XYZ file of C-alpha atoms in Angstrom:
574
model
C 118.756 49.517 96.153
C 121.085 52.359 97.103
C 121.312 53.711 100.642
C 122.708 56.866 102.093
C 123.272 57.508 105.753
C 121.549 60.433 107.419
C 123.214 63.744 106.588
C 122.042 67.306 107.100
C 122.081 68.243 103.414
C 121.034 71.852 102.846
C 119.033 72.860 99.810
C 119.170 76.308 98.313
C 116.103 78.410 97.629
C 115.479 81.561 95.590
C 115.691 83.602 98.730
C 119.251 82.608 99.371
C 118.994 79.963 102.078
C 117.635 76.478 102.633
C 114.305 75.103 101.653
C 112.109 74.299 104.637
C 112.987 70.857 105.929
C 110.499 68.041 105.313
C 108.037 67.502 108.106
C 108.915 64.834 110.611
C 105.989 62.618 109.693
C 105.972 62.697 105.886
C 108.137 60.840 103.403
C 108.998 62.617 100.159
C 109.807 61.605 96.611
C 112.828 63.691 95.583
C 114.995 64.181 92.527
C 117.760 61.601 92.505
C 120.348 64.153 91.386
C 119.735 67.301 93.455
C 117.269 65.975 96.074
C 114.730 68.657 95.232
C 111.365 67.629 96.703
C 108.904 66.528 94.014
C 105.860 65.218 95.885
C 104.827 63.609 99.166
C 104.676 59.828 98.944
C 101.105 59.661 100.246
C 100.045 61.194 96.900
C 101.545 58.243 94.989
C 100.003 55.025 93.689
C 101.359 51.681 92.534
C 100.073 50.933 89.025
C 100.130 47.559 87.318
C 100.068 48.708 83.716
C 101.660 47.795 80.380
C 103.184 44.591 81.765
C 105.024 46.427 84.500
C 104.833 48.192 87.852
C 104.795 51.979 87.953
C 104.716 54.608 90.692
C 102.351 57.357 89.612
C 100.462 60.400 90.801
C 97.106 61.633 89.575
C 97.371 64.910 91.514
C 98.417 68.268 90.069
C 100.677 68.821 93.059
C 103.096 66.394 91.405
C 103.596 68.956 88.613
C 104.505 71.935 90.787
C 108.230 71.204 91.001
C 108.791 69.988 87.444
C 108.846 71.568 84.013
C 107.570 70.155 80.746
C 109.425 69.192 77.588
C 108.379 67.353 74.451
C 108.678 63.569 74.669
C 110.820 62.141 71.838
C 108.814 58.891 71.740
C 105.354 60.442 71.601
C 104.966 59.886 67.812
C 105.431 56.124 68.250
C 103.888 55.876 71.720
C 101.023 58.404 71.783
C 100.218 57.723 75.433
C 103.475 59.494 76.367
C 102.459 63.144 76.319
C 105.523 64.912 77.743
C 108.772 64.545 79.629
C 108.876 66.109 83.090
C 112.164 67.518 84.355
C 113.252 68.706 87.775
C 113.007 72.491 88.048
C 116.239 72.673 90.019
C 118.675 70.531 88.001
C 116.826 69.765 84.739
C 117.063 65.987 85.159
C 114.310 63.826 83.653
C 112.259 62.534 86.574
C 108.892 61.511 85.132
C 106.638 61.121 82.114
C 103.232 62.709 81.677
C 101.071 59.953 80.267
C 97.543 58.863 79.501
C 96.810 55.916 81.775
C 93.525 54.185 81.030
C 92.069 57.434 79.747
C 93.275 59.485 82.726
C 96.213 61.925 82.872
C 98.928 60.698 85.237
C 102.543 61.398 86.174
C 104.742 58.287 85.966
C 108.000 58.658 87.873
C 111.291 57.117 86.776
C 112.720 54.729 89.363
C 116.300 55.353 88.203
C 116.087 59.139 88.515
C 114.246 59.657 91.798
C 114.784 58.755 95.447
C 112.715 58.523 98.602
C 113.539 60.841 101.479
C 112.326 59.310 104.725
C 111.491 61.186 107.932
C 114.541 61.401 110.150
C 114.692 58.590 112.665
C 111.879 56.584 111.087
C 113.802 54.581 108.507
C 113.709 50.812 109.065
C 116.713 50.394 106.762
C 120.270 50.576 108.057
C 123.184 51.457 105.808
C 126.526 49.645 105.722
C 127.895 52.153 108.248
C 125.300 51.024 110.773
C 123.373 54.315 110.667
C 119.739 54.690 109.589
C 119.401 55.675 105.956
C 117.159 58.681 105.311
C 117.507 58.477 101.510
C 116.818 55.316 99.547
C 116.747 54.572 95.836
C 115.552 51.549 93.887
C 116.678 50.293 90.495
C 113.076 49.457 89.576
C 109.610 49.841 91.038
C 109.321 46.074 91.192
C 112.304 46.105 93.550
C 110.520 48.678 95.729
C 107.332 46.615 95.783
C 109.280 43.544 96.878
C 110.999 45.530 99.619
C 107.667 46.847 100.902
C 106.311 43.312 101.047
C 109.280 42.258 103.178
C 109.220 45.369 105.408
C 105.806 46.419 106.773
C 107.447 49.333 108.597
C 108.825 50.753 105.349
C 105.393 50.311 103.768
C 103.879 52.290 106.640
C 106.466 55.070 106.362
C 106.131 55.516 102.589
C 102.343 55.055 102.590
C 102.135 54.540 98.817
C 98.629 53.456 97.912
C 97.687 50.464 95.807
C 96.027 50.636 92.409
C 92.418 49.771 93.120
C 90.018 52.333 91.706
C 92.400 55.214 91.241
C 91.584 56.059 87.650
C 87.878 55.475 88.118
C 87.666 57.751 91.134
C 89.868 60.340 89.465
C 87.660 60.309 86.391
C 84.538 61.252 88.345
C 83.509 64.835 87.746
C 83.120 67.133 90.711
C 82.231 70.834 90.930
C 85.890 71.862 90.891
C 86.969 69.631 88.007
C 87.145 72.534 85.532
C 89.492 74.436 87.849
C 91.662 71.336 88.208
C 91.795 70.759 84.469
C 92.891 74.342 83.864
C 95.482 74.052 86.622
C 96.888 71.016 84.837
C 97.222 73.058 81.642
C 99.113 75.741 83.558
C 101.463 73.220 85.134
C 102.181 71.660 81.744
C 102.853 74.987 80.010
C 106.326 75.180 78.487
C 106.976 78.936 78.653
C 105.917 82.146 80.328
C 104.273 83.276 77.099
C 102.131 80.138 77.102
C 101.084 80.812 80.702
C 99.968 84.334 79.779
C 98.130 83.026 76.717
C 96.258 80.481 78.818
C 95.273 83.157 81.320
C 94.114 85.482 78.543
C 91.971 82.779 76.958
C 90.285 81.881 80.258
C 87.321 83.949 81.416
C 87.976 85.495 84.860
C 84.880 83.774 86.251
C 86.367 80.432 85.230
C 89.419 81.003 87.433
C 89.859 80.391 91.117
C 92.602 81.633 93.409
C 94.644 78.424 93.064
C 94.673 78.841 89.272
C 95.929 82.411 89.548
C 98.612 81.598 92.122
C 99.757 78.588 90.094
C 99.962 80.648 86.914
C 101.954 83.366 88.669
C 104.434 80.923 90.184
C 104.938 79.131 86.860
C 105.438 82.418 85.013
C 108.010 83.524 87.590
C 109.802 80.179 87.311
C 110.129 80.524 83.526
C 111.264 84.148 83.858
C 114.016 83.202 86.306
C 115.169 80.320 84.113
C 115.336 82.632 81.098
C 117.597 85.051 82.952
C 119.825 82.168 84.023
C 120.169 81.029 80.424
C 121.012 84.557 79.274
C 123.597 84.898 82.024
C 125.152 81.575 81.025
C 125.352 82.714 77.400
C 127.002 85.968 78.421
C 129.519 84.071 80.476
C 130.441 82.175 77.346
C 130.919 85.522 75.602
C 128.407 84.749 72.926
C 128.347 88.411 72.018
C 131.995 88.230 71.025
C 131.331 85.027 69.153
C 128.487 86.618 67.195
C 130.738 89.506 66.122
C 133.464 87.228 64.774
C 134.194 87.496 61.040
C 132.363 85.063 58.848
C 133.954 81.651 58.614
C 134.360 79.445 55.594
C 132.789 76.611 57.557
C 129.047 76.220 57.100
C 128.870 74.506 60.485
C 130.356 77.549 62.232
C 127.931 79.884 60.490
C 125.020 77.660 61.443
C 126.141 77.548 65.083
C 126.453 81.331 65.262
C 123.025 81.767 63.677
C 121.477 79.342 66.153
C 123.052 81.122 69.113
C 121.859 84.496 67.845
C 118.370 83.125 67.363
C 118.342 81.624 70.859
C 119.532 84.860 72.434
C 116.866 86.867 70.599
C 114.171 84.427 71.709
C 115.323 84.583 75.320
C 115.477 88.371 75.174
C 111.900 88.506 73.895
C 110.818 86.247 76.768
C 112.307 88.663 79.302
C 110.309 91.503 77.728
C 107.015 89.839 78.680
C 107.083 91.574 82.069
C 106.698 94.934 80.326
C 103.643 93.893 78.314
C 100.080 95.014 78.961
C 98.840 91.456 79.310
C 101.363 90.780 82.072
C 100.129 93.745 84.089
C 96.536 92.665 83.469
C 97.571 89.336 84.945
C 99.118 91.132 87.950
C 95.836 92.981 88.512
C 94.010 89.649 88.545
C 96.572 88.273 90.996
C 96.131 91.245 93.312
C 92.351 90.846 93.264
C 92.502 87.147 94.142
C 95.166 87.651 96.806
C 93.121 90.296 98.573
C 89.966 88.161 98.468
C 91.146 84.573 98.863
C 94.649 84.423 100.346
C 93.218 83.283 103.683
C 92.010 80.065 102.028
C 95.376 78.710 100.869
C 97.927 76.655 102.845
C 100.993 78.412 104.213
C 103.227 76.868 101.565
C 101.400 79.020 99.012
C 102.449 82.152 100.920
C 106.058 81.019 100.741
C 105.731 80.156 97.052
C 104.108 83.500 96.290
C 106.945 85.390 97.979
C 109.561 83.380 96.074
C 107.841 84.301 92.827
C 107.617 87.984 93.762
C 111.319 87.993 94.612
C 112.169 86.286 91.339
C 110.281 88.948 89.382
C 111.348 91.796 91.730
C 107.681 92.700 91.843
C 105.876 94.134 94.876
C 102.308 95.345 94.233
C 101.250 97.249 97.334
C 97.950 95.391 97.672
C 99.616 91.986 97.404
C 102.330 92.812 99.933
C 99.891 94.273 102.463
C 97.572 91.249 102.194
C 100.522 88.894 102.490
C 101.722 90.693 105.621
C 98.257 90.492 107.176
C 98.099 86.763 106.518
C 101.524 86.214 108.069
C 100.459 87.987 111.257
C 97.124 86.161 111.334
C 98.740 82.742 110.968
C 101.456 83.670 113.438
C 98.926 83.629 116.262
C 97.769 80.171 115.178
C 101.262 78.644 114.813
C 100.562 77.831 111.169
C 103.930 78.871 109.675
C 107.304 77.361 110.462
C 110.141 79.647 111.636
C 112.137 78.824 108.491
C 109.359 80.043 106.225
C 108.834 83.108 108.379
C 112.481 84.083 107.961
C 112.224 83.654 104.191
C 109.078 85.772 104.137
C 110.723 88.572 106.122
C 113.680 88.436 103.754
C 111.284 88.989 100.877
C 109.453 91.835 102.587
C 112.755 93.574 103.364
C 114.095 93.209 99.834
C 110.905 94.355 98.119
C 109.293 96.868 100.480
C 112.222 98.885 101.845
C 111.581 101.698 99.344
C 107.770 101.594 99.613
C 106.584 104.429 101.840
C 103.111 102.946 102.177
C 104.658 99.775 103.623
C 106.237 101.712 106.483
C 102.838 101.679 108.186
C 102.928 97.903 108.745
C 106.580 96.847 108.365
C 107.658 97.638 111.983
C 104.856 95.591 113.549
C 105.396 92.713 111.132
C 109.142 92.487 111.709
C 108.913 92.942 115.473
C 106.215 90.329 116.025
C 107.716 87.770 113.664
C 111.198 88.230 115.152
C 109.829 87.811 118.676
C 107.971 84.676 117.606
C 110.972 83.129 115.866
C 113.278 83.770 118.819
C 110.754 82.179 121.179
C 110.765 78.904 119.226
C 113.092 76.268 120.619
C 112.268 73.401 118.250
C 113.776 73.552 115.760
C 116.611 75.910 116.668
C 117.420 78.417 113.939
C 120.565 77.677 111.980
C 123.220 80.433 111.891
C 122.362 81.089 108.237
C 118.674 81.643 108.984
C 119.535 83.787 111.993
C 121.824 85.893 109.810
C 119.095 86.268 107.204
C 116.609 87.363 109.884
C 118.920 90.013 111.349
C 119.910 91.238 107.886
C 116.236 91.591 106.949
C 115.607 93.692 110.054
C 118.569 95.886 109.108
C 117.301 96.398 105.554
C 113.791 97.226 106.780
C 115.288 99.578 109.410
C 113.446 97.812 112.218
C 116.093 97.298 114.928
C 115.657 94.154 117.001
C 118.211 93.902 119.766
C 117.309 90.303 120.620
C 117.930 89.067 117.086
C 121.160 91.047 116.724
C 122.465 89.894 120.104
C 121.802 86.228 119.365
C 123.359 86.598 115.920
C 126.534 88.247 117.188
C 126.884 85.693 119.973
C 126.521 82.924 117.397
C 129.085 84.609 115.146
C 131.648 84.594 117.950
C 131.675 80.800 118.066
C 130.975 79.976 114.414
C 134.014 78.042 113.229
C 133.474 78.071 109.466
C 131.097 80.883 108.471
C 129.939 81.004 104.880
C 130.386 84.143 102.808
C 126.659 84.931 102.983
C 126.580 84.554 106.775
C 129.768 86.583 107.306
C 128.658 89.480 105.098
C 125.222 89.603 106.717
C 126.727 89.658 110.211
C 129.131 92.409 109.185
C 126.353 94.514 107.659
C 124.235 94.103 110.795
C 127.267 95.177 112.830
C 127.534 98.352 110.720
C 123.992 99.269 111.783
C 125.391 99.798 115.302
C 122.087 99.229 117.068
C 122.130 100.438 120.698
C 122.383 97.676 123.265
C 123.978 95.081 120.980
C 127.362 93.514 121.800
C 130.428 94.083 119.660
C 132.365 91.401 117.872
C 136.087 90.911 118.516
C 138.281 92.920 116.163
C 139.778 89.789 114.626
C 136.317 88.414 113.812
C 135.256 91.752 112.346
C 138.286 91.837 110.078
C 137.562 88.299 108.913
C 133.952 89.150 108.100
C 134.994 92.415 106.450
C 137.367 90.452 104.222
C 134.416 88.243 103.231
C 132.446 91.338 102.224
C 135.380 92.621 100.167
C 135.711 89.232 98.518
C 132.027 89.281 97.645
C 132.339 92.788 96.197
C 135.252 91.697 94.003
C 133.042 89.132 92.296
C 131.024 91.950 90.711
C 131.758 92.290 87.000
C 131.919 95.763 85.472
C 129.100 96.197 82.986
C 129.155 97.829 79.577
C 127.160 100.715 81.067
C 129.813 101.161 83.762
C 132.525 101.433 81.128
C 130.460 103.954 79.159
C 130.082 106.216 82.194
C 133.773 105.943 83.017
C 134.658 106.845 79.419
C 132.328 109.844 79.565
C 134.011 111.084 82.748
C 137.399 110.728 81.069
C 136.217 112.908 78.185
C 135.059 115.445 80.768
C 138.576 115.265 82.287
C 137.202 114.298 85.691
C 139.584 112.136 87.674
C 137.924 109.080 89.144
C 138.621 105.562 90.353
C 136.747 102.451 89.276
C 135.767 99.804 91.848
C 137.074 101.953 94.681
C 137.153 100.046 97.991
C 136.119 102.025 101.075
C 137.359 101.536 104.612
C 134.122 99.683 105.440
C 134.853 97.087 102.786
C 132.217 98.243 100.313
C 133.210 98.884 96.716
C 131.960 101.927 94.803
C 131.511 101.493 91.063
C 133.014 104.926 90.404
C 134.494 107.243 93.019
C 135.585 110.872 92.918
C 137.871 110.292 95.871
C 138.831 113.876 96.709
C 135.233 115.106 96.560
C 133.906 111.967 98.333
C 131.249 111.523 95.658
C 130.421 108.002 94.553
C 128.554 106.866 91.455
C 126.691 103.575 91.563
C 125.803 102.184 88.127
C 122.531 100.316 88.529
C 121.202 97.727 86.121
C 117.664 96.312 86.265
C 118.535 93.919 89.119
C 118.854 96.917 91.460
C 115.271 98.084 90.935
C 111.786 96.838 91.563
C 109.613 95.994 88.596
C 107.064 98.807 88.416
C 104.123 99.411 86.124
C 105.324 102.990 85.655
C 108.954 102.825 84.419
C 109.677 106.288 85.827
C 109.200 104.921 89.358
C 112.700 103.750 90.166
C 112.423 102.030 93.536
C 115.669 100.481 94.692
C 115.816 96.968 96.107
C 116.486 96.590 99.816
C 120.073 95.342 99.512
C 121.024 98.355 97.373
C 119.434 100.755 99.862
C 121.334 99.138 102.740
C 124.662 99.525 100.951
C 123.912 103.153 100.064
C 122.969 103.950 103.661
C 126.184 102.455 105.022
C 128.324 104.339 102.494
C 126.599 107.599 103.384
C 127.471 106.993 107.039
C 131.117 107.295 105.976
C 130.473 110.815 104.704
C 130.095 109.983 101.027
C 127.465 111.361 98.670
C 126.147 108.601 96.442
C 124.693 109.189 92.970
C 122.502 106.430 91.566
C 122.699 106.231 87.757
C 119.943 104.077 86.298
C 120.430 102.078 83.127
C 117.074 103.401 81.901
C 118.157 107.033 82.179
C 121.651 106.741 80.747
C 120.844 104.489 77.802
C 118.255 107.003 76.578
C 121.055 109.471 75.843
C 122.356 108.669 72.354
C 125.132 111.251 71.939
C 128.320 111.796 73.967
C 127.358 115.453 74.520
C 124.028 114.495 76.099
C 125.748 112.008 78.384
C 128.291 114.596 79.473
C 125.546 117.117 80.235
C 123.621 114.510 82.209
C 126.598 113.523 84.375
C 127.602 117.161 84.787
C 124.166 117.978 86.182
C 124.253 115.050 88.623
C 127.721 115.984 89.853
C 126.736 119.632 90.223
C 123.757 118.696 92.398
C 125.870 116.304 94.476
C 128.578 118.932 94.994
C 126.017 121.547 96.008
C 124.474 119.183 98.543
C 127.881 118.572 100.123
C 128.650 122.291 100.321
C 125.279 123.166 101.854
C 125.791 124.170 105.509
C 124.039 121.992 108.083
C 120.687 123.274 109.296
C 120.662 124.684 112.845
C 119.472 122.320 115.529
């Protein structure tokens, strides 16, 4: 048995900060490699099966944080249906199996750990401190430890195998929904999720099915983009353009990489298909009708999925905002989740004019509520995320900004994310907020400049720069402004900047002509404009439609002419 003393390990989420901490009263089964939460231990059973002891779950909730892969031993051992891997680090953590005629998730003792509630562990590590994370070499070892330690048995609360499969096998009115949810959780790709949803009659779906399908589709979409990014980092494009080699192995490797890239590219195109938008319509209908029925963790999961897809249907966002405010009065959402939700609203709804009707109330009430909470106290990172979200949404909150800036004064080792968020909030210059010392500001500004330098010039950026050179227009690439921001292309004398925007800068819209910028891009543009610059946004969709150099020159010439005219226009009388 391995022990680890209590440490405040932070886990990253899609929204850029930590996952919500486990509740104080619940033990968790987590991935042994990355400590990603898999399932609460009260959903687990001890099984005496196949001449051994297993820890298993018969609940679909055990499948939410794993992804499915084919099991190599299934031909010889048919009861092994699939391997289950951690969504965060891709480590094998369990096997999906048929246990006595019932589907179950069997966890691997060597690849998982137990995370105990802080302060409740009966086990002390060699350092003399309570251990909040324990691991066992086998489930038999765990069972022996539980027999010797009644307190540990009480904390873990793993149930015994009495009539688990019999009770699970009993049909109830919702069994069809549960069976379909299992199919969704075991799907191996976004295309399979869409196919399952297409094949299912809408009347045979409930709101949990739809939310599960949406979250799984978003998870696969995000993973696909990560794989594509990893391939680009390896310069697979350059590898594919290499001259043919005499080695058959090299040719085979290149062909496999090309095939993989094409498959991944096709997977990313699913979000532009008709069946995806039909699925979004179904999601919007269920959210508007049934969102009040789901636990708060589903709200957080839904927002993570929307952020991952950069998707913000107006009906979904409005219903989500209403639910947040409704549950706020009942203390049903933790401050950490509230901050993550506001971060999502700011990123997705900053360009939505219809959202301006409810954004101010949402941000003001949630910010007031979060500041009023004393247990737990917000970490500096969460406080920075909250203030940054208010800045993006253009809902000034002096209390949040004041607490953030006071925290920044004494923060000894600020992360890059925290420093850049504090600096951007400072640039908002809200009335009534204190100023940071000049030395601290310069440090945080340097963090912003460092973050900007990590941006890699795209092929589209180089094309636009080449076009400007043909037009004999002097310009600077990656021009750093006095604020610390970097402009993709700058006509320094004219104070005209060109920002080259790929798909990550825009919301996913049903109508491709609706180019709504993400909140972070809008915040940067607003700050640059405060310095007296005129910013031109060049979309990848617009520029790539122009096949000839002459068309590209005409397009840029028109944009520059409009920008120059707007700068020369005299100010309107007060």
